[in-house]
Coordinates of C-alpha atoms (C1' of nucleotides) in Angstrom, one line a residue:
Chain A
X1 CA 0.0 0.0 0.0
X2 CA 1.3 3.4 -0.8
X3 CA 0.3 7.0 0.3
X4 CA 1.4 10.4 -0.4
X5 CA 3.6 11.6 2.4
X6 CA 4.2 15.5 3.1
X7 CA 6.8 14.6 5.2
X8 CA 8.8 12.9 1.8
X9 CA 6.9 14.9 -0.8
X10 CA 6.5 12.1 -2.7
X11 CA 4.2 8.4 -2.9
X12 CA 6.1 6.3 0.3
X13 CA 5.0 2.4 0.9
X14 CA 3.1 2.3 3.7
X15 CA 4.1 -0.1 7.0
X16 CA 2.8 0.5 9.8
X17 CA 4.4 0.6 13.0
X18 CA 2.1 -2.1 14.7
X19 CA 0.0 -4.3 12.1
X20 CA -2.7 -5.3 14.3
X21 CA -3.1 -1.8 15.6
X22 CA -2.8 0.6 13.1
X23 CA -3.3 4.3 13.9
X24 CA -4.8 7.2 12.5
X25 CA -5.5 10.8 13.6
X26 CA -7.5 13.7 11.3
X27 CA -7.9 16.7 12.5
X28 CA -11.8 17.4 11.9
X29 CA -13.7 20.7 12.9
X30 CA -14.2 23.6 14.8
X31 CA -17.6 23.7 15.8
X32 CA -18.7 26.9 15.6
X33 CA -21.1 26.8 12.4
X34 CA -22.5 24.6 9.9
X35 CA -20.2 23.0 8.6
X36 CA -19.6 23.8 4.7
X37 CA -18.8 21.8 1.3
X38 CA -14.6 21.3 2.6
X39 CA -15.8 20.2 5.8
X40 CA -17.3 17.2 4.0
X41 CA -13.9 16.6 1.3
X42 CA -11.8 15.8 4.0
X43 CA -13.8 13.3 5.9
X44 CA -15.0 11.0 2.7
X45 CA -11.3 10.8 1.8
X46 CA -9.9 10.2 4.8
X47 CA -13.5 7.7 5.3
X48 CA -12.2 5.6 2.1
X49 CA -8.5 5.2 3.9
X50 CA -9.9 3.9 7.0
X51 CA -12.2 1.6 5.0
X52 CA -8.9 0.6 3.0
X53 CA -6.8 0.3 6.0
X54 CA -9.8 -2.0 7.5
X55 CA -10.2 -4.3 4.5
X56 CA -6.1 -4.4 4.4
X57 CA -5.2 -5.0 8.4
X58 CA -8.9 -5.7 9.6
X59 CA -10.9 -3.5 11.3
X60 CA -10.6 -4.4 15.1
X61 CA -6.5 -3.8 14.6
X62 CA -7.0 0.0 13.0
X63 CA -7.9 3.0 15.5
X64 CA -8.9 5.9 13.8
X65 CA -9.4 9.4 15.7
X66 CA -11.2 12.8 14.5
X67 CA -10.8 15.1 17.1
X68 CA -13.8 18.0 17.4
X69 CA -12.4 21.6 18.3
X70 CA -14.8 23.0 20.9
X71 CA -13.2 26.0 22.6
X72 CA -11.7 28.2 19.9
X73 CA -11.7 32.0 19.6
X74 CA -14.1 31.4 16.9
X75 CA -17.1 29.7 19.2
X76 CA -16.3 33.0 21.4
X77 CA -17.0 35.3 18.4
X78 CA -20.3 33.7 17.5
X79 CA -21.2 33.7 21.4
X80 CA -20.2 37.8 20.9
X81 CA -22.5 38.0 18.0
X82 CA -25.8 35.9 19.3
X83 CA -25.8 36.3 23.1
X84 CA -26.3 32.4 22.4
X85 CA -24.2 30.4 25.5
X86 CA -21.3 28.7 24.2
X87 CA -22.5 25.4 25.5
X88 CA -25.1 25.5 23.1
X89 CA -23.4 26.6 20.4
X90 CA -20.9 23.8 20.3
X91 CA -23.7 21.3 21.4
X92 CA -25.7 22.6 18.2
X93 CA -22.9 22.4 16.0
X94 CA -21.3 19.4 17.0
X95 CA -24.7 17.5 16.1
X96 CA -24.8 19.1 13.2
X97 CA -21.7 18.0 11.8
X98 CA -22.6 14.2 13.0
X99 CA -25.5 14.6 11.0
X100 CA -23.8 15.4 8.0
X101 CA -21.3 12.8 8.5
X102 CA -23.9 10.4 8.9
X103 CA -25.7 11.2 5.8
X104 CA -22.3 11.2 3.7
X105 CA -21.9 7.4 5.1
X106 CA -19.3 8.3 7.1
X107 CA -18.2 5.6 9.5
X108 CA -17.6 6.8 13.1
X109 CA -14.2 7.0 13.9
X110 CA -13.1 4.9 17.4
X111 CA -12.8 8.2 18.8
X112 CA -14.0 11.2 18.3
X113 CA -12.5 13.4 21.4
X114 CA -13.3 16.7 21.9
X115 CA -10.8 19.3 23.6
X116 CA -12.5 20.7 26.6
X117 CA -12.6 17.2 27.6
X118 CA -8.3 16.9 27.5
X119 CA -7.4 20.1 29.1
X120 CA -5.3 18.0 31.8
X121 CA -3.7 16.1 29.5
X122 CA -2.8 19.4 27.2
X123 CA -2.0 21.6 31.0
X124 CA 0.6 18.1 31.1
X125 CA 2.4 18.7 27.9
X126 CA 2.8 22.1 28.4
X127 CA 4.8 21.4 31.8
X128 CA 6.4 19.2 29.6
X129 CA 7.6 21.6 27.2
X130 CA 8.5 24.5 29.8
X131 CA 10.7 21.5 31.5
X132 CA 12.6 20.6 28.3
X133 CA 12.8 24.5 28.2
X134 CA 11.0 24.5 24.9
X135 CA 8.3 26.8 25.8
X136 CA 8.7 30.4 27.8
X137 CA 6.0 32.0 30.2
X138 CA 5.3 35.8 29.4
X139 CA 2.7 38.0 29.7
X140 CA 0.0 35.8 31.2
X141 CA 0.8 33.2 28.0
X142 CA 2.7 30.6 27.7
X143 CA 4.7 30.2 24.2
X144 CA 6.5 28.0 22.0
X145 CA 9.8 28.4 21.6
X146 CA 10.7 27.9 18.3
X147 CA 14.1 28.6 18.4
X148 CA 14.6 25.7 20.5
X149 CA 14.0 23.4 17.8
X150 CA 16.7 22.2 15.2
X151 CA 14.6 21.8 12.4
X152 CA 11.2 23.5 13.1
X153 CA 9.8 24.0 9.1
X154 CA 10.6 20.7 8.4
X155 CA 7.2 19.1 7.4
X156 CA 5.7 22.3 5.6
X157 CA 9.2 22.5 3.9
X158 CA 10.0 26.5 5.4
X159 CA 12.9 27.7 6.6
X160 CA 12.6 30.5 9.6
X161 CA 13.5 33.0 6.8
X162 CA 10.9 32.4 4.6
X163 CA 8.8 32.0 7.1
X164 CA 9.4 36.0 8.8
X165 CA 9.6 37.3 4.9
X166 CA 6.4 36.5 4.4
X167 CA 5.8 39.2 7.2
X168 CA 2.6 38.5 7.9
X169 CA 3.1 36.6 11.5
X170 CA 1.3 38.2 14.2
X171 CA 4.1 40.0 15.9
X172 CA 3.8 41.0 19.7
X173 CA 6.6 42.0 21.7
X174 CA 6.4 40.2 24.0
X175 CA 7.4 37.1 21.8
X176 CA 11.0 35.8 21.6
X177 CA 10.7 35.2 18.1
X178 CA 7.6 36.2 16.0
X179 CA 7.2 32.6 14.9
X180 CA 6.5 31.8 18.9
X181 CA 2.9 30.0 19.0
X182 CA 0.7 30.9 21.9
X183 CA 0.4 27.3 24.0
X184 CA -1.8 29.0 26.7
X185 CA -3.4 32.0 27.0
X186 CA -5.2 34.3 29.6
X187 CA -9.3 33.8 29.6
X188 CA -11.7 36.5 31.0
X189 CA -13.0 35.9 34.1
X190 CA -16.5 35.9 31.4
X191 CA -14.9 33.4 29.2
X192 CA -14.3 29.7 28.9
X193 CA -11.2 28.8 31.3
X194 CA -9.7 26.8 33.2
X195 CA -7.2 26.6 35.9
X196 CA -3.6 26.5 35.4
X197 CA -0.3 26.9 36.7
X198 CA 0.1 29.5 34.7
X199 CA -3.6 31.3 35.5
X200 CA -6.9 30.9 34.6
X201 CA -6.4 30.4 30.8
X202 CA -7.4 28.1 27.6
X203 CA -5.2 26.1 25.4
X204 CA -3.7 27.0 21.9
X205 CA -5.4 25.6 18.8
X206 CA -2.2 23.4 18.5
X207 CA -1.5 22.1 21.7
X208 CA -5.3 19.8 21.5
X209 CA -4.1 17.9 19.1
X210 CA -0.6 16.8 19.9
X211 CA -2.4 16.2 23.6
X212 CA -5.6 14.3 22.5
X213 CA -3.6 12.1 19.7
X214 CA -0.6 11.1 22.4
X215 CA -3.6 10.1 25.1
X216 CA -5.6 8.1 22.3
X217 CA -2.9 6.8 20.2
X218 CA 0.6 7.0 21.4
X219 CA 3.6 9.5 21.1
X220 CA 4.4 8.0 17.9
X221 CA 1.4 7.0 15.4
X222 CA 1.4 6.1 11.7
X223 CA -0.8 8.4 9.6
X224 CA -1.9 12.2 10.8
X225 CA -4.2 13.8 8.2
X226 CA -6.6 16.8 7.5
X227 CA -6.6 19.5 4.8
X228 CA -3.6 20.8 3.1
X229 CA -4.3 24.1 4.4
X230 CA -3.5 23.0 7.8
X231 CA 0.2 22.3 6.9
X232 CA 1.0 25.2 8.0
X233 CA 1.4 26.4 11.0
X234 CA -0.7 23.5 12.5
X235 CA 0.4 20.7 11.8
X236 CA 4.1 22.2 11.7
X237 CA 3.2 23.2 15.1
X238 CA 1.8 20.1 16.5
X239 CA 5.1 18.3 15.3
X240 CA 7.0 20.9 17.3
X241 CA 5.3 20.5 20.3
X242 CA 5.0 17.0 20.2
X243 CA 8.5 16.0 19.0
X244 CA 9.9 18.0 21.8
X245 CA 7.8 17.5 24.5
X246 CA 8.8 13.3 24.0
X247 CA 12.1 13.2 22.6
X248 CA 12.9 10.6 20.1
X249 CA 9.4 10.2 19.0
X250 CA 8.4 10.8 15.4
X251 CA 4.7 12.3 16.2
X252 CA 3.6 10.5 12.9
X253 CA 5.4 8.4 9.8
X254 CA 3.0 9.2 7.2
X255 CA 1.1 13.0 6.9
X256 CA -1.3 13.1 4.7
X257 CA -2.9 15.9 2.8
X258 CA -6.5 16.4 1.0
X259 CA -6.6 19.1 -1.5
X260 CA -9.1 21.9 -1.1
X261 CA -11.9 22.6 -2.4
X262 CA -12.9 25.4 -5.1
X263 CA -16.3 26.5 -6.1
X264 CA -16.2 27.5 -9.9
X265 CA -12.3 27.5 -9.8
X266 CA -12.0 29.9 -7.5
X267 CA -11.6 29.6 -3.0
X268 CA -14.9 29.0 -1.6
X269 CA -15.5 32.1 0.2
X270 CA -18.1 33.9 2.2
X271 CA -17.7 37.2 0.4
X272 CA -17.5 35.5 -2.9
X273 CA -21.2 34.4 -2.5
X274 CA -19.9 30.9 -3.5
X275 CA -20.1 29.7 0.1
X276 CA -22.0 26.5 0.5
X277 CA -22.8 24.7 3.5
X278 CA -23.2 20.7 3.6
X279 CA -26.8 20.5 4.6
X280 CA -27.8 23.6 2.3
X281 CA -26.4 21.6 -1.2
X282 CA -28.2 18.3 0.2
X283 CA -31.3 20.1 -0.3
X284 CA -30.6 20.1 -3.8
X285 CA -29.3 16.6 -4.5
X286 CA -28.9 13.5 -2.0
X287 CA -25.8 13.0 -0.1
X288 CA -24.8 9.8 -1.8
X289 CA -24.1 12.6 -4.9
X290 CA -22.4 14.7 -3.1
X291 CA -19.7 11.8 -1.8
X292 CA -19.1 9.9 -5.2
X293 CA -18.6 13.8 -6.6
X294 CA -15.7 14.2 -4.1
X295 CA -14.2 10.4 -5.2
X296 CA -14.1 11.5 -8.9
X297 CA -10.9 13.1 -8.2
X298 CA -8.3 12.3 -6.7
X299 CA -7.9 13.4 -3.0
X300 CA -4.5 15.3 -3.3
X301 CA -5.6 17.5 -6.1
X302 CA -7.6 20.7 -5.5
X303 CA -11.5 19.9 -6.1
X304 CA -13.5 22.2 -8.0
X305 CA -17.2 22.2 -7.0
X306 CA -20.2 22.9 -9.5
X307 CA -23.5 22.3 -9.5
X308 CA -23.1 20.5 -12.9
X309 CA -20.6 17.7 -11.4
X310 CA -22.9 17.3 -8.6
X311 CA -25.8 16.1 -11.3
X312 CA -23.4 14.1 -13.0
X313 CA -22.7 12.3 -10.3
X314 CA -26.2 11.3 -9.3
X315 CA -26.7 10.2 -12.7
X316 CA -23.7 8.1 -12.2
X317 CA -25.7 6.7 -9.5
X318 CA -28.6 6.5 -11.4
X319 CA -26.5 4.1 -13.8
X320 CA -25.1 2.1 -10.9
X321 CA -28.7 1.7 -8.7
X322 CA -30.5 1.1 -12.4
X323 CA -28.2 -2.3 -12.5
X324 CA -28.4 -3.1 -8.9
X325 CA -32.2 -3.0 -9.3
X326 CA -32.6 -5.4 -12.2
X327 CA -30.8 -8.1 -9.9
X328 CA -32.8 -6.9 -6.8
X329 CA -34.1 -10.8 -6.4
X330 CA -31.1 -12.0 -7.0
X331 CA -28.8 -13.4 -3.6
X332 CA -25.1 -11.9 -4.1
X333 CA -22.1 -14.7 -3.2
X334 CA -21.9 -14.5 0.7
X335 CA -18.2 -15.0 0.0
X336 CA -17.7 -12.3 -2.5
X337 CA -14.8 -9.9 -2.0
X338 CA -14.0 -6.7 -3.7
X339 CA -12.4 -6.6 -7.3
X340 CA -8.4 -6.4 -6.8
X341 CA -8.5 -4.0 -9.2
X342 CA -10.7 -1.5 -7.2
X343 CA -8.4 -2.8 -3.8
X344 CA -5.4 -2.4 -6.2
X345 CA -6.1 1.2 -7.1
X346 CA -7.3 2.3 -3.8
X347 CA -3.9 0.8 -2.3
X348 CA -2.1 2.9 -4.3
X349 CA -2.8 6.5 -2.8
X350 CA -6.3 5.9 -3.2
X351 CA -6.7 6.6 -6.6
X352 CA -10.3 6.6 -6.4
X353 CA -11.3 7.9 -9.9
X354 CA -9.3 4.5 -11.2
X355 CA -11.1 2.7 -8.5
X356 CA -14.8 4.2 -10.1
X357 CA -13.5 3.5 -13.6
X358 CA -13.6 -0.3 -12.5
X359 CA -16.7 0.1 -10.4
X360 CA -18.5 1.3 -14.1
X361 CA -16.8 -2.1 -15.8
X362 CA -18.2 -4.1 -13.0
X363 CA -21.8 -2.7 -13.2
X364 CA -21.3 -2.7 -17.4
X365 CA -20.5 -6.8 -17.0
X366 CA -23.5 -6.9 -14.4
X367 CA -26.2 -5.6 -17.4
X368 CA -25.0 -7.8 -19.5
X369 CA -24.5 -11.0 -17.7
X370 CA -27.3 -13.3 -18.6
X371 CA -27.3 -16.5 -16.2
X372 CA -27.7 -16.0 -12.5
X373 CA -24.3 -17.3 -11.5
X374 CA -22.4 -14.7 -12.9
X375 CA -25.1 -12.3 -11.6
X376 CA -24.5 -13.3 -8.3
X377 CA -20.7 -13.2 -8.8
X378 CA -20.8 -9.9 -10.3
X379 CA -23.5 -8.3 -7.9
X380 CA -21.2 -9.7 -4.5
X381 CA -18.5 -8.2 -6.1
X382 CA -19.6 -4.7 -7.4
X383 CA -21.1 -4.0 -3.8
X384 CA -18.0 -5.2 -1.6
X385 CA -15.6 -3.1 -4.4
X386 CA -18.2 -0.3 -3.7
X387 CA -18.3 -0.3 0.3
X388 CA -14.5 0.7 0.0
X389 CA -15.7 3.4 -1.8
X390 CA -18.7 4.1 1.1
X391 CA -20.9 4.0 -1.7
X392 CA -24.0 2.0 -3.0
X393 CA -25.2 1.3 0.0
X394 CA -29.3 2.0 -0.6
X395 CA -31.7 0.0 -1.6
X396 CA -31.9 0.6 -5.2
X397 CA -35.5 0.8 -4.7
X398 CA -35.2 3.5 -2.1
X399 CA -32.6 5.1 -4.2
X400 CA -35.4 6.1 -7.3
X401 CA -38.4 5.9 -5.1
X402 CA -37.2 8.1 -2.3
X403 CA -39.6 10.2 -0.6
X404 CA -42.8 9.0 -3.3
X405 CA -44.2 6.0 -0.9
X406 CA -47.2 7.7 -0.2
X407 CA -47.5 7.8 -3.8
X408 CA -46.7 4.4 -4.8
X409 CA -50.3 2.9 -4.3
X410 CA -51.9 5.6 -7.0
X411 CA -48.6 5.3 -9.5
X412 CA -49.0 1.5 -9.0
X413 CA -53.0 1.9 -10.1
X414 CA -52.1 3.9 -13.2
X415 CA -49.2 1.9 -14.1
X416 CA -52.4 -1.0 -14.0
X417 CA -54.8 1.0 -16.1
X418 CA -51.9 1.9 -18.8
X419 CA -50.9 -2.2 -19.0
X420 CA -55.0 -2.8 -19.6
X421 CA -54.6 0.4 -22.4
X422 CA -51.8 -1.1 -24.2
X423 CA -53.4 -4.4 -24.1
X424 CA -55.9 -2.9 -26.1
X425 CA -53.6 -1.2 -28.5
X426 CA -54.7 2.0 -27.1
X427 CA -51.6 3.6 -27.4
X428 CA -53.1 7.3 -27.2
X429 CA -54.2 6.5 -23.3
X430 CA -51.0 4.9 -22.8
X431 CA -49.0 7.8 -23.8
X432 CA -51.4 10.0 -21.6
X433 CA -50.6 7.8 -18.7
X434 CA -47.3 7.9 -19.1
X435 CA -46.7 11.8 -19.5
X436 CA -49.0 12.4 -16.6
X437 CA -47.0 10.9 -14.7
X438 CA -43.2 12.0 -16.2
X439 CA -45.2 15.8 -15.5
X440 CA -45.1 15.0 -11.9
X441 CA -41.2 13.9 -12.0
X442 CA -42.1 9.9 -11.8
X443 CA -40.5 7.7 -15.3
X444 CA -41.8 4.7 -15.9
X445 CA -40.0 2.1 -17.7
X446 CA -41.4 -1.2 -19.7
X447 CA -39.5 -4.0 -19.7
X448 CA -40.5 -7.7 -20.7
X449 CA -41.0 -7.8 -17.0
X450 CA -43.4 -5.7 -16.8
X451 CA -43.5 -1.5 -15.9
X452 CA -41.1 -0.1 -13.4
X453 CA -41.8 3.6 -12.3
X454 CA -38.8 6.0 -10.7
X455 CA -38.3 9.1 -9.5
X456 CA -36.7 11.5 -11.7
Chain B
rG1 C1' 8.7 37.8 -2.5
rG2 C1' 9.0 32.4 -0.7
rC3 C1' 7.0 27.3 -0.8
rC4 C1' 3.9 23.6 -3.3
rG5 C1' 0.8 21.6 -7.1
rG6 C1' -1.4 21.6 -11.9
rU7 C1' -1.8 22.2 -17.7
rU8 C1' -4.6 15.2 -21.3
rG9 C1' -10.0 14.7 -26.5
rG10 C1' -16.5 19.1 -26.4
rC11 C1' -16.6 18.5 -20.7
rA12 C1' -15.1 15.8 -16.1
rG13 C1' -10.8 12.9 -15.0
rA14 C1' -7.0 8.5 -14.5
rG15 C1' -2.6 6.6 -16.5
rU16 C1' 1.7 5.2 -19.2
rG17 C1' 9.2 5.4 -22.0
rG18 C1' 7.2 1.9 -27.5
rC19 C1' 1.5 -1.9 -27.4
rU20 C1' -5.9 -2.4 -30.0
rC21 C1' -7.8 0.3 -25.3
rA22 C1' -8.5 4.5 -19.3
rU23 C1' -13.3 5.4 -17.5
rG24 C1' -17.7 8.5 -17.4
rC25 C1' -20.8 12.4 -19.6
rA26 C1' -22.0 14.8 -24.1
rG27 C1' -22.1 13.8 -29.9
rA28 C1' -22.9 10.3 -34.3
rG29 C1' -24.9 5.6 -36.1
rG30 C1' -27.4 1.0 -34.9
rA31 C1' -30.2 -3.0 -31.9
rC32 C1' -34.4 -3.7 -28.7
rU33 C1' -39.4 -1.0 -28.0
rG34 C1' -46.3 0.3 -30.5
rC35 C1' -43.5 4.9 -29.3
rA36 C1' -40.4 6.1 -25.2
rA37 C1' -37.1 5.1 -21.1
rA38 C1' -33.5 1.8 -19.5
rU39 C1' -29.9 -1.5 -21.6
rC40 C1' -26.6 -3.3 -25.4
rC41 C1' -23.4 -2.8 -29.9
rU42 C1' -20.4 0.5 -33.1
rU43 C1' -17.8 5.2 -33.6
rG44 C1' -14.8 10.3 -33.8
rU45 C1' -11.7 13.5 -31.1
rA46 C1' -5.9 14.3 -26.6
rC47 C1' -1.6 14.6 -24.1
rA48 C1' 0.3 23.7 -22.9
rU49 C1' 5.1 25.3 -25.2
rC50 C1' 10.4 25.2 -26.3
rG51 C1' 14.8 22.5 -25.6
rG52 C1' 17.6 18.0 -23.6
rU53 C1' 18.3 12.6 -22.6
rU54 C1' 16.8 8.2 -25.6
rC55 C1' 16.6 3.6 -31.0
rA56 C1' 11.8 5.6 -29.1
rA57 C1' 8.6 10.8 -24.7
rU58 C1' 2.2 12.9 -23.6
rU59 C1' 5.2 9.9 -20.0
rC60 C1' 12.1 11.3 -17.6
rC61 C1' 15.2 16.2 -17.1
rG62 C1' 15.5 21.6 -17.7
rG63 C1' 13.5 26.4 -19.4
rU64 C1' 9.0 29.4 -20.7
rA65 C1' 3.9 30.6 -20.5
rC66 C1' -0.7 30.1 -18.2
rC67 C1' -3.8 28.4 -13.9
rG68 C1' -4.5 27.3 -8.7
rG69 C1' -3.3 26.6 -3.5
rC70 C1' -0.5 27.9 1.0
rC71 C1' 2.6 31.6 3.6
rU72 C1' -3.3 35.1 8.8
rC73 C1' -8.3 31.7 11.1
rC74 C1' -9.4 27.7 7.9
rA75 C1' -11.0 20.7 6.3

RNA sequence: GGCCGGUUGGCAGAGUGGCUCAUGCAGAGGACUGCAAAUCCUUGUACAUCGGUUCAAUUCCGGUACCGGCCUCCA
């Protein structure tokens, strides 16, 4: 198995440290607002390596975290703006985002800790770092000391040059160096804290991670991920602290990156009016759409979002749910397993849109086989290949017929009276039947079989 | 200014030092059908640009152009 590794800049075979626990951390959100369109890229990728990882080492020896990020100066803004107590706005939030997960068929990760419930373990690596003497206490704060490490830039490939001509570091002068990072700061006596050696404070954005991935999986682990845009500074930072604080550990062999997301080639942005939330595009087409959309490229390149590759994609599905339904009856091989091809390209960096180029062949070879053991071959194999994927997991029937049941009786009466029509050659009520019927959005279909109806 | 990535047919998007061929959508023709739909068959069109390496480059190396991301909170 290979995967793209910041660290190397380059495709590295992966081996994990421990085979029969293999361990994963992705940093997931800050839950201070719906959570948009690149809150849901990240996850489906990093979904589709922990399904790989489980088909590959089994899924009782992989532990996969997604930490959620619930006090942040952000959460305190929006408390600013609404009046609305914090404890309610992370609440809100983080349900929310499980809700979206869920609907993208998002397996839960083993663990999905939340900071405010680490703040001892993070207080403890802090210590840690002021003993080492990698971290200084001034001005109510508590800060990394970057100049302590040999090295620091190392992962987001920046040297402390580049880093200060880029001039746009918060400088405060109280800092050592302007590249210091804020492990702990002061809190209002009105604002989320907790009690410190160093004051009534809150942690750094960094510091939760490198304290909440050490507690749940080790000082050294084998894959970190999360967006590229969190390269730098936080996962540079977390490496810092958490290299230093336990020295000798790697922090994590393989860092992997998602690309971001773009709306009509361009950054998604609030003041771009191209700003879309998860929940907001799912009332517009269903979340199975939105996930194969994100697997049509591959996760390390930027994704551009449109409205037209969102339709393309559920027709995809339409294609793939059209076959599954014509061998609804049929029993798929209880010992199927995936096609090695599909396991063979998601292996390699998880080329996905390889892995869907095999998934079409499968379901082309599915319409045309004609005797029932090569259906039930084919059908075991097309939906183990797709679970890797996290896809194709309705019921095809569901899938077209979705939100019509209290319809189905009536279609089901017309579909009755058109069959007596065209028994009778009257083609004229037959045709009225049937565009009736495509008026309100429902296709029907004749087969030798008889007349199927869908959902358009 | 620094760092990183990209440029493939009408569109989306993989991949490869030489082979008949990604895949999908769209287009054209056909089969099936009362007509459709779905499905199947056939089919056209491509590797930004300039150099280098090589018997051979879209693929490797270098330059140029253009596009994008990151360098501040961000998945």
């Amino acid at each position: 198995m290979y995967l793209f590794n910041t660290l190397k800049k380059r495709k590295d075979e992966f081996v994990p440290i421990d085979e029969s626990n293999v361990r994963m951390y992705v940093c997931g959100p800050t839950v201070y607002d719906r959570a948009h369109l690149g809150n849901a890229k990240t996850p489906v990728a990093f979904d589709v390596l922990y399904r790989v990882l489980c088909n590959k080492y089994g899924k009782e020896h992989v532990t996969y975290v997604s930490n959620i990020t619930d006090v942040d100066d952000k959460i305190l803004d929006k408390h600013k703006k609404t009046g609305k107590p914090i404890r309610e706005i992370t609440e809100q939030t983080y349900q929310w985002y499980i809700d979206d997960m869920a609907k993208l068929n998002i397996l839960p990760p083993n663990h999905r800790p939340r900071a405010t419930e680490y703040i001892d373990e993070m207080i403890e690596l802090v210590k840690l770092l002021l003993k080492e003497g990698h971290a200084y206490e001034t001005n109510g704060h508590v800060l990394f000391d970057v100049d302590s490490m040999p090295g620091y830039g190392f992962l987001s490939g920046r040297s402390m040059k580049e880093m200060l001509a880029g001039a746009r570091i918060e400088v405060a002068d109280y800092k050592k160096n302007p590249a210091d990072f804020v492990l702990w700061k002061p809190s209002d006596a009105d604002q989320p804290g907790w009690d410190s050696p160093w004051g009534y404070g809150r942690p750094g954005w960094h510091l939760e991670c490198s304290a909440m991935s050490a507690k749940l999986l080790g000082n050294t682990f084998d894959i970190h991920g999360g967006g590229a845009d969190l390269i730098f500074p936080h996962h540079e930072n977390e490496c810092a602290q958490s290299m230093c604080a336990h020295p000798g550990e790697k922090f994590a062999n393989y860092w992997v990156h998602s690309g971001m997301l773009m709306v009509d080639g361009v950054k998604m942005s609030k003041s771009l009016g191209n700003f879309y939330t998860i929940d907001e595009v799912l009332e517009k087409a269903p979340a199975e759409a939105l996930r194969l959309m994100f697997l049509t490229t591959h996760y390390h390149q930027p994704f551009n979002f449109t409205f037209e590759g969102l339709e393309a994609a559920k027709q995809t599905l339409d294609k793939f749910y059209n076959a599954l339904l014509k061998v609804k009856e049929i029993e798929p091989k209880d010992d199927a397993s995936a096609d090695e091809r599909v396991v063979g390209a998601l292996e390699d960096d998880l080329n996905t849109p390889l892995a869907l180029s095999y998934i079409h062949e499968l379901v082309n070879a599915l319409n045309k086989a004609e005797d029932q053991d090569e259906k039930q071959e084919l059908k075991g194999k097309l939906l183990k290949s797709a679970y890797l994927l996290g896809i194709l997991w309705q019921d095809p029937k569901e899938w077209f017929r979705g939100g019509a049941d209290d319809e189905a009786q009536e279609i089901e009466e017309l579909i009755a009276q058109r069959a007596e029509a065209k028994k009778n050659k009257d083609y004229a009520l037959a045709d009225e039947i049937r565009n009736n019927l495509k008026a309100r959005g429902i296709i029907l279909e004749d087969s030798p079989q008889g007349t199927t109806w869908k959902k358009a």
